[in-house]
Amino acid sequence: LFLLRALSKKSRLGNSQMCSTLLSLLGKRKPAHEPSMSGDSRVQKRAKLQRTLADLDAMLEQMEAERPPLQAPAPEAGNERAKNADITVIIGTSKLAENSAMVTRIMQMVNRSYYESIKELLDPRQKSYERLDRDEVVDRLEMGDAGSRANRVLHIAYRGQELTPDSVVGCMSSTYQPPWTERGCGHWGLLVVDKDSQGQGVASVLIAAAEKRLAAACHEIQIEYEYTPDNAYSERLMSWYEGKLGFKCSAGYRRGMGTQFRKCRKPIPPEASRSAKLERIRAIRSEVAE
Protein backbone atom coordinates (compact mmCIF):
# COMPACT_ATOMS: atom_id res chain seq x y z
CA LEU A 1 0.00 0.00 0.00
CA PHE A 2 2.87 2.36 0.77
CA LEU A 3 4.29 1.77 -2.69
CA LEU A 4 0.96 2.41 -4.34
CA ARG A 5 0.54 5.68 -2.49
CA ALA A 6 4.06 6.63 -3.52
CA LEU A 7 3.08 5.85 -7.10
CA SER A 8 0.06 8.14 -6.88
CA LYS A 9 2.20 10.97 -5.52
CA LYS A 10 4.49 10.63 -8.52
CA SER A 11 1.68 10.73 -11.06
CA ARG A 12 2.83 14.16 -12.28
CA LEU A 13 6.39 13.03 -12.91
CA GLY A 14 7.97 12.34 -16.27
CA ASN A 15 7.89 9.04 -18.12
CA SER A 16 11.27 7.81 -16.89
CA GLN A 17 10.50 8.54 -13.24
CA MET A 18 7.07 6.94 -13.53
CA CYS A 19 8.74 3.85 -14.99
CA SER A 20 11.09 3.63 -12.02
CA THR A 21 8.19 3.85 -9.58
CA LEU A 22 6.20 1.20 -11.41
CA LEU A 23 9.24 -1.05 -11.44
CA SER A 24 9.59 -0.67 -7.68
CA LEU A 25 6.27 -2.48 -7.35
CA LEU A 26 7.52 -5.56 -9.14
CA GLY A 27 9.71 -6.94 -6.40
CA LYS A 28 7.17 -6.45 -3.63
CA ARG A 29 4.94 -9.37 -2.71
CA LYS A 30 2.25 -9.75 -0.12
CA PRO A 31 3.34 -11.80 2.88
CA ALA A 32 2.01 -15.34 2.88
CA HIS A 33 0.62 -14.94 6.40
CA GLU A 34 -0.19 -11.53 7.78
CA PRO A 35 0.12 -11.11 11.58
CA SER A 36 -3.09 -10.83 13.54
CA MET A 37 -4.25 -7.29 14.30
CA SER A 38 -6.27 -5.60 16.97
CA GLY A 39 -9.60 -3.93 16.20
CA ASP A 40 -7.97 -0.49 16.07
CA SER A 41 -5.27 -1.78 13.69
CA ARG A 42 -7.89 -3.21 11.36
CA VAL A 43 -9.73 0.12 11.30
CA GLN A 44 -6.47 1.92 10.52
CA LYS A 45 -5.67 -0.53 7.76
CA ARG A 46 -9.10 -0.09 6.17
CA ALA A 47 -8.70 3.69 6.32
CA LYS A 48 -5.27 3.42 4.72
CA LEU A 49 -6.70 1.19 2.01
CA GLN A 50 -9.43 3.71 1.26
CA ARG A 51 -6.85 6.49 1.01
CA THR A 52 -4.75 4.40 -1.35
CA LEU A 53 -7.74 3.65 -3.57
CA ALA A 54 -8.68 7.33 -3.58
CA ASP A 55 -5.11 8.25 -4.56
CA LEU A 56 -5.16 5.71 -7.39
CA ASP A 57 -8.53 6.97 -8.59
CA ALA A 58 -7.21 10.54 -8.64
CA MET A 59 -4.13 9.45 -10.55
CA LEU A 60 -6.20 7.54 -13.09
CA GLU A 61 -8.50 10.52 -13.55
CA GLN A 62 -5.51 12.81 -14.11
CA MET A 63 -3.90 10.43 -16.61
CA GLU A 64 -7.18 10.07 -18.51
CA ALA A 65 -7.55 13.87 -18.66
CA GLU A 66 -3.99 14.32 -19.95
CA ARG A 67 -4.35 11.61 -22.55
CA PRO A 68 -4.60 13.02 -26.11
CA PRO A 69 -7.58 12.04 -28.28
CA LEU A 70 -7.24 8.60 -29.79
CA GLN A 71 -6.52 8.46 -33.49
CA ALA A 72 -8.02 5.87 -35.76
CA PRO A 73 -5.59 2.94 -36.17
CA ALA A 74 -4.07 2.32 -39.56
CA PRO A 75 -5.98 -0.37 -41.48
CA GLU A 76 -4.46 -3.83 -41.22
CA ALA A 77 -3.66 -5.92 -44.22
CA GLY A 78 -6.53 -8.32 -44.63
CA ASN A 79 -4.47 -11.46 -45.13
CA GLU A 80 -2.25 -10.71 -42.08
CA ARG A 81 -5.32 -10.16 -39.88
CA ALA A 82 -6.92 -13.38 -41.14
CA LYS A 83 -3.77 -15.34 -40.41
CA ASN A 84 -3.61 -14.51 -36.70
CA ALA A 85 -7.26 -13.83 -35.83
CA ASP A 86 -7.51 -17.15 -33.98
CA ILE A 87 -4.26 -16.74 -31.99
CA THR A 88 -4.49 -16.00 -28.26
CA VAL A 89 -1.54 -15.06 -26.04
CA ILE A 90 -1.54 -15.62 -22.28
CA ILE A 91 1.06 -15.46 -19.53
CA GLY A 92 2.10 -18.85 -18.21
CA THR A 93 1.65 -19.81 -14.56
CA SER A 94 2.23 -22.80 -12.29
CA LYS A 95 -1.14 -24.17 -13.40
CA LEU A 96 0.37 -24.85 -16.81
CA ALA A 97 3.58 -26.11 -15.18
CA GLU A 98 1.54 -28.82 -13.43
CA ASN A 99 0.56 -30.21 -16.83
CA SER A 100 3.42 -32.56 -17.79
CA ALA A 101 2.31 -32.74 -21.42
CA MET A 102 2.25 -28.93 -21.63
CA VAL A 103 5.79 -28.66 -20.25
CA THR A 104 6.97 -31.30 -22.73
CA ARG A 105 5.27 -29.49 -25.62
CA ILE A 106 6.89 -26.14 -24.78
CA MET A 107 10.32 -27.68 -24.22
CA GLN A 108 10.25 -29.66 -27.47
CA MET A 109 8.88 -26.73 -29.47
CA VAL A 110 11.63 -24.41 -28.22
CA ASN A 111 14.45 -26.89 -28.72
CA ARG A 112 13.25 -27.96 -32.15
CA SER A 113 12.90 -24.37 -33.34
CA TYR A 114 16.34 -23.40 -32.09
CA TYR A 115 17.87 -26.46 -33.76
CA GLU A 116 16.21 -25.69 -37.10
CA SER A 117 17.43 -22.09 -36.97
CA ILE A 118 21.11 -22.93 -36.35
CA LYS A 119 21.57 -26.44 -37.75
CA GLU A 120 23.59 -25.14 -40.69
CA LEU A 121 26.14 -23.78 -38.21
CA LEU A 122 26.39 -27.01 -36.18
CA ASP A 123 28.43 -30.12 -36.74
CA PRO A 124 26.50 -32.26 -39.26
CA ARG A 125 26.55 -35.11 -36.74
CA GLN A 126 24.53 -33.02 -34.24
CA LYS A 127 20.85 -33.75 -34.74
CA SER A 128 19.34 -31.83 -31.82
CA TYR A 129 19.86 -28.76 -29.66
CA GLU A 130 18.80 -28.11 -26.07
CA ARG A 131 17.88 -24.51 -25.30
CA LEU A 132 15.61 -25.34 -22.35
CA ASP A 133 15.17 -28.39 -20.15
CA ARG A 134 12.01 -29.34 -18.26
CA ASP A 135 13.02 -27.60 -15.04
CA GLU A 136 13.71 -24.36 -16.87
CA VAL A 137 10.30 -24.46 -18.55
CA VAL A 138 8.61 -25.04 -15.19
CA ASP A 139 10.58 -22.19 -13.57
CA ARG A 140 9.65 -19.76 -16.35
CA LEU A 141 5.96 -20.69 -16.16
CA GLU A 142 5.86 -20.32 -12.38
CA MET A 143 7.21 -16.78 -12.58
CA GLY A 144 3.81 -15.69 -13.87
CA ASP A 145 2.18 -16.53 -10.54
CA ALA A 146 3.23 -13.11 -9.21
CA GLY A 147 0.68 -11.47 -11.52
CA SER A 148 1.25 -7.72 -11.87
CA ARG A 149 4.30 -8.05 -9.61
CA ALA A 150 6.06 -10.52 -11.94
CA ASN A 151 9.30 -9.28 -13.47
CA ARG A 152 9.96 -11.93 -16.13
CA VAL A 153 7.15 -13.99 -17.62
CA LEU A 154 6.68 -16.54 -20.37
CA HIS A 155 4.02 -15.66 -22.95
CA ILE A 156 2.26 -18.65 -24.52
CA ALA A 157 0.48 -18.43 -27.89
CA TYR A 158 -2.16 -20.96 -28.83
CA ARG A 159 -4.57 -21.41 -31.68
CA GLY A 160 -8.32 -21.91 -31.34
CA GLN A 161 -10.72 -21.75 -28.44
CA GLU A 162 -8.96 -24.02 -25.94
CA LEU A 163 -5.42 -24.08 -24.57
CA THR A 164 -4.02 -27.60 -24.81
CA PRO A 165 -0.52 -28.94 -25.49
CA ASP A 166 -1.52 -29.56 -29.11
CA SER A 167 -2.88 -26.01 -29.60
CA VAL A 168 0.33 -24.25 -28.45
CA VAL A 169 2.04 -22.62 -31.44
CA GLY A 170 4.63 -20.31 -29.90
CA CYS A 171 6.15 -18.63 -26.86
CA MET A 172 8.46 -15.81 -25.80
CA SER A 173 9.64 -14.09 -22.64
CA SER A 174 9.38 -10.48 -21.53
CA THR A 175 11.18 -8.86 -18.59
CA TYR A 176 10.55 -5.47 -17.02
CA GLN A 177 14.03 -5.20 -15.55
CA PRO A 178 16.75 -7.65 -16.59
CA PRO A 179 20.06 -7.36 -14.70
CA TRP A 180 21.98 -6.28 -17.80
CA THR A 181 20.04 -3.11 -18.71
CA GLU A 182 19.65 0.20 -16.93
CA ARG A 183 16.42 1.06 -15.15
CA GLY A 184 13.48 1.60 -17.49
CA CYS A 185 14.83 -0.57 -20.31
CA GLY A 186 12.83 -3.78 -20.64
CA HIS A 187 13.67 -6.87 -22.65
CA TRP A 188 12.05 -9.60 -24.69
CA GLY A 189 13.56 -12.79 -26.05
CA LEU A 190 13.20 -16.57 -26.45
CA LEU A 191 10.88 -15.86 -29.38
CA VAL A 192 9.81 -19.23 -30.77
CA VAL A 193 7.12 -20.28 -33.23
CA ASP A 194 6.38 -23.92 -33.89
CA LYS A 195 7.88 -24.96 -37.21
CA ASP A 196 4.49 -25.96 -38.64
CA SER A 197 2.97 -22.56 -37.72
CA GLN A 198 5.67 -20.24 -39.03
CA GLY A 199 4.75 -17.60 -41.56
CA GLN A 200 1.23 -17.28 -40.17
CA GLY A 201 1.57 -14.15 -38.03
CA VAL A 202 2.14 -15.93 -34.70
CA ALA A 203 5.41 -14.12 -33.95
CA SER A 204 3.79 -10.73 -34.61
CA VAL A 205 1.00 -11.48 -32.13
CA LEU A 206 3.50 -12.62 -29.49
CA ILE A 207 5.67 -9.53 -29.91
CA ALA A 208 2.65 -7.23 -29.73
CA ALA A 209 1.63 -8.83 -26.41
CA ALA A 210 5.15 -8.65 -24.96
CA GLU A 211 5.73 -5.04 -26.02
CA LYS A 212 2.36 -3.96 -24.69
CA ARG A 213 3.28 -5.47 -21.31
CA LEU A 214 6.70 -3.78 -21.29
CA ALA A 215 5.18 -0.42 -22.23
CA ALA A 216 3.46 -0.36 -18.82
CA ALA A 217 6.74 0.00 -16.95
CA CYS A 218 9.49 0.85 -19.42
CA HIS A 219 10.43 3.52 -21.95
CA GLU A 220 12.73 1.35 -24.08
CA ILE A 221 13.11 -2.29 -25.16
CA GLN A 222 16.28 -4.27 -25.77
CA ILE A 223 16.76 -7.51 -27.69
CA GLU A 224 19.87 -9.51 -28.55
CA TYR A 225 20.56 -12.01 -31.28
CA GLU A 226 23.41 -13.68 -33.16
CA TYR A 227 24.01 -12.76 -36.78
CA THR A 228 26.10 -14.76 -39.25
CA PRO A 229 26.76 -13.06 -42.61
CA ASP A 230 25.45 -14.89 -45.68
CA ASN A 231 23.39 -17.26 -43.53
CA ALA A 232 19.81 -17.20 -44.86
CA TYR A 233 18.18 -17.42 -41.43
CA SER A 234 20.42 -14.69 -39.97
CA GLU A 235 19.77 -12.39 -42.91
CA ARG A 236 15.99 -12.79 -42.51
CA LEU A 237 16.27 -12.17 -38.77
CA MET A 238 18.30 -8.99 -39.24
CA SER A 239 15.88 -7.71 -41.87
CA TRP A 240 12.94 -8.32 -39.53
CA TYR A 241 14.42 -7.08 -36.25
CA GLU A 242 16.34 -4.08 -37.57
CA GLY A 243 13.94 -3.37 -40.40
CA LYS A 244 10.27 -4.10 -39.88
CA LEU A 245 10.34 -4.06 -36.05
CA GLY A 246 12.38 -0.85 -35.88
CA PHE A 247 15.23 -1.93 -33.58
CA LYS A 248 18.57 -0.14 -33.91
CA CYS A 249 21.76 -1.98 -33.13
CA SER A 250 23.59 -0.23 -30.29
CA ALA A 251 26.45 -2.71 -29.88
CA GLY A 252 27.91 -5.83 -31.43
CA TYR A 253 31.04 -7.95 -31.16
CA ARG A 254 32.53 -10.84 -33.05
CA ARG A 255 32.22 -14.45 -31.98
CA GLY A 256 33.68 -17.58 -33.54
CA MET A 257 32.93 -18.64 -37.16
CA GLY A 258 32.26 -15.02 -38.20
CA THR A 259 29.15 -14.76 -36.01
CA GLN A 260 28.32 -11.39 -34.48
CA PHE A 261 26.39 -10.81 -31.26
CA ARG A 262 24.08 -7.86 -31.82
CA LYS A 263 22.38 -5.83 -29.08
CA CYS A 264 19.53 -3.67 -30.33
CA ARG A 265 17.03 -1.23 -28.84
CA LYS A 266 13.98 0.80 -29.73
CA PRO A 267 11.96 3.39 -27.79
CA ILE A 268 8.37 2.75 -26.76
CA PRO A 269 5.99 5.26 -28.40
CA PRO A 270 4.55 7.74 -25.85
CA GLU A 271 0.91 6.90 -26.56
CA ALA A 272 1.58 3.16 -26.26
CA SER A 273 3.29 3.84 -22.93
CA ARG A 274 0.42 5.97 -21.62
CA SER A 275 -2.22 3.42 -22.62
CA ALA A 276 -0.31 0.49 -21.12
CA LYS A 277 0.36 2.35 -17.87
CA LEU A 278 -3.33 3.19 -17.54
CA GLU A 279 -4.24 -0.44 -18.01
CA ARG A 280 -1.60 -1.59 -15.54
CA ILE A 281 -2.62 0.91 -12.86
CA ARG A 282 -6.24 -0.18 -13.26
CA ALA A 283 -5.07 -3.76 -12.70
CA ILE A 284 -3.13 -2.73 -9.60
CA ARG A 285 -6.16 -0.89 -8.28
CA SER A 286 -8.26 -4.00 -8.81
CA GLU A 287 -5.73 -6.09 -6.86
CA VAL A 288 -5.65 -3.58 -4.01
CA ALA A 289 -9.44 -3.46 -3.86
CA GLU A 290 -9.59 -7.22 -3.47
Coordinates of C-alpha atoms in Angstrom, one line a residue:
L1 CA 0.0 0.0 0.0
F2 CA 2.9 2.4 0.8
L3 CA 4.3 1.8 -2.7
L4 CA 1.0 2.4 -4.3
R5 CA 0.5 5.7 -2.5
A6 CA 4.1 6.6 -3.5
L7 CA 3.1 5.9 -7.1
S8 CA 0.1 8.1 -6.9
K9 CA 2.2 11.0 -5.5
K10 CA 4.5 10.6 -8.5
S11 CA 1.7 10.7 -11.1
R12 CA 2.8 14.2 -12.3
L13 CA 6.4 13.0 -12.9
G14 CA 8.0 12.3 -16.3
N15 CA 7.9 9.0 -18.1
S16 CA 11.3 7.8 -16.9
Q17 CA 10.5 8.5 -13.2
M18 CA 7.1 6.9 -13.5
C19 CA 8.7 3.8 -15.0
S20 CA 11.1 3.6 -12.0
T21 CA 8.2 3.8 -9.6
L22 CA 6.2 1.2 -11.4
L23 CA 9.2 -1.1 -11.4
S24 CA 9.6 -0.7 -7.7
L25 CA 6.3 -2.5 -7.4
L26 CA 7.5 -5.6 -9.1
G27 CA 9.7 -6.9 -6.4
K28 CA 7.2 -6.4 -3.6
R29 CA 4.9 -9.4 -2.7
K30 CA 2.3 -9.8 -0.1
P31 CA 3.3 -11.8 2.9
A32 CA 2.0 -15.3 2.9
H33 CA 0.6 -14.9 6.4
E34 CA -0.2 -11.5 7.8
P35 CA 0.1 -11.1 11.6
S36 CA -3.1 -10.8 13.5
M37 CA -4.2 -7.3 14.3
S38 CA -6.3 -5.6 17.0
G39 CA -9.6 -3.9 16.2
D40 CA -8.0 -0.5 16.1
S41 CA -5.3 -1.8 13.7
R42 CA -7.9 -3.2 11.4
V43 CA -9.7 0.1 11.3
Q44 CA -6.5 1.9 10.5
K45 CA -5.7 -0.5 7.8
R46 CA -9.1 -0.1 6.2
A47 CA -8.7 3.7 6.3
K48 CA -5.3 3.4 4.7
L49 CA -6.7 1.2 2.0
Q50 CA -9.4 3.7 1.3
R51 CA -6.9 6.5 1.0
T52 CA -4.8 4.4 -1.3
L53 CA -7.7 3.7 -3.6
A54 CA -8.7 7.3 -3.6
D55 CA -5.1 8.2 -4.6
L56 CA -5.2 5.7 -7.4
D57 CA -8.5 7.0 -8.6
A58 CA -7.2 10.5 -8.6
M59 CA -4.1 9.4 -10.5
L60 CA -6.2 7.5 -13.1
E61 CA -8.5 10.5 -13.6
Q62 CA -5.5 12.8 -14.1
M63 CA -3.9 10.4 -16.6
E64 CA -7.2 10.1 -18.5
A65 CA -7.5 13.9 -18.7
E66 CA -4.0 14.3 -20.0
R67 CA -4.3 11.6 -22.6
P68 CA -4.6 13.0 -26.1
P69 CA -7.6 12.0 -28.3
L70 CA -7.2 8.6 -29.8
Q71 CA -6.5 8.5 -33.5
A72 CA -8.0 5.9 -35.8
P73 CA -5.6 2.9 -36.2
A74 CA -4.1 2.3 -39.6
P75 CA -6.0 -0.4 -41.5
E76 CA -4.5 -3.8 -41.2
A77 CA -3.7 -5.9 -44.2
G78 CA -6.5 -8.3 -44.6
N79 CA -4.5 -11.5 -45.1
E80 CA -2.3 -10.7 -42.1
R81 CA -5.3 -10.2 -39.9
A82 CA -6.9 -13.4 -41.1
K83 CA -3.8 -15.3 -40.4
N84 CA -3.6 -14.5 -36.7
A85 CA -7.3 -13.8 -35.8
D86 CA -7.5 -17.2 -34.0
I87 CA -4.3 -16.7 -32.0
T88 CA -4.5 -16.0 -28.3
V89 CA -1.5 -15.1 -26.0
I90 CA -1.5 -15.6 -22.3
I91 CA 1.1 -15.5 -19.5
G92 CA 2.1 -18.8 -18.2
T93 CA 1.6 -19.8 -14.6
S94 CA 2.2 -22.8 -12.3
K95 CA -1.1 -24.2 -13.4
L96 CA 0.4 -24.9 -16.8
A97 CA 3.6 -26.1 -15.2
E98 CA 1.5 -28.8 -13.4
N99 CA 0.6 -30.2 -16.8
S100 CA 3.4 -32.6 -17.8
A101 CA 2.3 -32.7 -21.4
M102 CA 2.2 -28.9 -21.6
V103 CA 5.8 -28.7 -20.3
T104 CA 7.0 -31.3 -22.7
R105 CA 5.3 -29.5 -25.6
I106 CA 6.9 -26.1 -24.8
M107 CA 10.3 -27.7 -24.2
Q108 CA 10.2 -29.7 -27.5
M109 CA 8.9 -26.7 -29.5
V110 CA 11.6 -24.4 -28.2
N111 CA 14.5 -26.9 -28.7
R112 CA 13.3 -28.0 -32.1
S113 CA 12.9 -24.4 -33.3
Y114 CA 16.3 -23.4 -32.1
Y115 CA 17.9 -26.5 -33.8
E116 CA 16.2 -25.7 -37.1
S117 CA 17.4 -22.1 -37.0
I118 CA 21.1 -22.9 -36.3
K119 CA 21.6 -26.4 -37.7
E120 CA 23.6 -25.1 -40.7
L121 CA 26.1 -23.8 -38.2
L122 CA 26.4 -27.0 -36.2
D123 CA 28.4 -30.1 -36.7
P124 CA 26.5 -32.3 -39.3
R125 CA 26.5 -35.1 -36.7
Q126 CA 24.5 -33.0 -34.2
K127 CA 20.8 -33.7 -34.7
S128 CA 19.3 -31.8 -31.8
Y129 CA 19.9 -28.8 -29.7
E130 CA 18.8 -28.1 -26.1
R131 CA 17.9 -24.5 -25.3
L132 CA 15.6 -25.3 -22.3
D133 CA 15.2 -28.4 -20.1
R134 CA 12.0 -29.3 -18.3
D135 CA 13.0 -27.6 -15.0
E136 CA 13.7 -24.4 -16.9
V137 CA 10.3 -24.5 -18.5
V138 CA 8.6 -25.0 -15.2
D139 CA 10.6 -22.2 -13.6
R140 CA 9.6 -19.8 -16.3
L141 CA 6.0 -20.7 -16.2
E142 CA 5.9 -20.3 -12.4
M143 CA 7.2 -16.8 -12.6
G144 CA 3.8 -15.7 -13.9
D145 CA 2.2 -16.5 -10.5
A146 CA 3.2 -13.1 -9.2
G147 CA 0.7 -11.5 -11.5
S148 CA 1.2 -7.7 -11.9
R149 CA 4.3 -8.1 -9.6
A150 CA 6.1 -10.5 -11.9
N151 CA 9.3 -9.3 -13.5
R152 CA 10.0 -11.9 -16.1
V153 CA 7.1 -14.0 -17.6
L154 CA 6.7 -16.5 -20.4
H155 CA 4.0 -15.7 -22.9
I156 CA 2.3 -18.7 -24.5
A157 CA 0.5 -18.4 -27.9
Y158 CA -2.2 -21.0 -28.8
R159 CA -4.6 -21.4 -31.7
G160 CA -8.3 -21.9 -31.3
Q161 CA -10.7 -21.8 -28.4
E162 CA -9.0 -24.0 -25.9
L163 CA -5.4 -24.1 -24.6
T164 CA -4.0 -27.6 -24.8
P165 CA -0.5 -28.9 -25.5
D166 CA -1.5 -29.6 -29.1
S167 CA -2.9 -26.0 -29.6
V168 CA 0.3 -24.3 -28.5
V169 CA 2.0 -22.6 -31.4
G170 CA 4.6 -20.3 -29.9
C171 CA 6.1 -18.6 -26.9
M172 CA 8.5 -15.8 -25.8
S173 CA 9.6 -14.1 -22.6
S174 CA 9.4 -10.5 -21.5
T175 CA 11.2 -8.9 -18.6
Y176 CA 10.5 -5.5 -17.0
Q177 CA 14.0 -5.2 -15.5
P178 CA 16.8 -7.6 -16.6
P179 CA 20.1 -7.4 -14.7
W180 CA 22.0 -6.3 -17.8
T181 CA 20.0 -3.1 -18.7
E182 CA 19.6 0.2 -16.9
R183 CA 16.4 1.1 -15.2
G184 CA 13.5 1.6 -17.5
C185 CA 14.8 -0.6 -20.3
G186 CA 12.8 -3.8 -20.6
H187 CA 13.7 -6.9 -22.7
W188 CA 12.1 -9.6 -24.7
G189 CA 13.6 -12.8 -26.0
L190 CA 13.2 -16.6 -26.5
L191 CA 10.9 -15.9 -29.4
V192 CA 9.8 -19.2 -30.8
V193 CA 7.1 -20.3 -33.2
D194 CA 6.4 -23.9 -33.9
K195 CA 7.9 -25.0 -37.2
D196 CA 4.5 -26.0 -38.6
S197 CA 3.0 -22.6 -37.7
Q198 CA 5.7 -20.2 -39.0
G199 CA 4.8 -17.6 -41.6
Q200 CA 1.2 -17.3 -40.2
G201 CA 1.6 -14.1 -38.0
V202 CA 2.1 -15.9 -34.7
A203 CA 5.4 -14.1 -34.0
S204 CA 3.8 -10.7 -34.6
V205 CA 1.0 -11.5 -32.1
L206 CA 3.5 -12.6 -29.5
I207 CA 5.7 -9.5 -29.9
A208 CA 2.6 -7.2 -29.7
A209 CA 1.6 -8.8 -26.4
A210 CA 5.2 -8.6 -25.0
E211 CA 5.7 -5.0 -26.0
K212 CA 2.4 -4.0 -24.7
R213 CA 3.3 -5.5 -21.3
L214 CA 6.7 -3.8 -21.3
A215 CA 5.2 -0.4 -22.2
A216 CA 3.5 -0.4 -18.8
A217 CA 6.7 0.0 -17.0
C218 CA 9.5 0.9 -19.4
H219 CA 10.4 3.5 -21.9
E220 CA 12.7 1.4 -24.1
I221 CA 13.1 -2.3 -25.2
Q222 CA 16.3 -4.3 -25.8
I223 CA 16.8 -7.5 -27.7
E224 CA 19.9 -9.5 -28.5
Y225 CA 20.6 -12.0 -31.3
E226 CA 23.4 -13.7 -33.2
Y227 CA 24.0 -12.8 -36.8
T228 CA 26.1 -14.8 -39.3
P229 CA 26.8 -13.1 -42.6
D230 CA 25.4 -14.9 -45.7
N231 CA 23.4 -17.3 -43.5
A232 CA 19.8 -17.2 -44.9
Y233 CA 18.2 -17.4 -41.4
S234 CA 20.4 -14.7 -40.0
E235 CA 19.8 -12.4 -42.9
R236 CA 16.0 -12.8 -42.5
L237 CA 16.3 -12.2 -38.8
M238 CA 18.3 -9.0 -39.2
S239 CA 15.9 -7.7 -41.9
W240 CA 12.9 -8.3 -39.5
Y241 CA 14.4 -7.1 -36.2
E242 CA 16.3 -4.1 -37.6
G243 CA 13.9 -3.4 -40.4
K244 CA 10.3 -4.1 -39.9
L245 CA 10.3 -4.1 -36.1
G246 CA 12.4 -0.9 -35.9
F247 CA 15.2 -1.9 -33.6
K248 CA 18.6 -0.1 -33.9
C249 CA 21.8 -2.0 -33.1
S250 CA 23.6 -0.2 -30.3
A251 CA 26.5 -2.7 -29.9
G252 CA 27.9 -5.8 -31.4
Y253 CA 31.0 -7.9 -31.2
R254 CA 32.5 -10.8 -33.0
R255 CA 32.2 -14.4 -32.0
G256 CA 33.7 -17.6 -33.5
M257 CA 32.9 -18.6 -37.2
G258 CA 32.3 -15.0 -38.2
T259 CA 29.1 -14.8 -36.0
Q260 CA 28.3 -11.4 -34.5
F261 CA 26.4 -10.8 -31.3
R262 CA 24.1 -7.9 -31.8
K263 CA 22.4 -5.8 -29.1
C264 CA 19.5 -3.7 -30.3
R265 CA 17.0 -1.2 -28.8
K266 CA 14.0 0.8 -29.7
P267 CA 12.0 3.4 -27.8
I268 CA 8.4 2.7 -26.8
P269 CA 6.0 5.3 -28.4
P270 CA 4.6 7.7 -25.9
E271 CA 0.9 6.9 -26.6
A272 CA 1.6 3.2 -26.3
S273 CA 3.3 3.8 -22.9
R274 CA 0.4 6.0 -21.6
S275 CA -2.2 3.4 -22.6
A276 CA -0.3 0.5 -21.1
K277 CA 0.4 2.4 -17.9
L278 CA -3.3 3.2 -17.5
E279 CA -4.2 -0.4 -18.0
R280 CA -1.6 -1.6 -15.5
I281 CA -2.6 0.9 -12.9
R282 CA -6.2 -0.2 -13.3
A283 CA -5.1 -3.8 -12.7
I284 CA -3.1 -2.7 -9.6
R285 CA -6.2 -0.9 -8.3
S286 CA -8.3 -4.0 -8.8
E287 CA -5.7 -6.1 -6.9
V288 CA -5.6 -3.6 -4.0
A289 CA -9.4 -3.5 -3.9
E290 CA -9.6 -7.2 -3.5

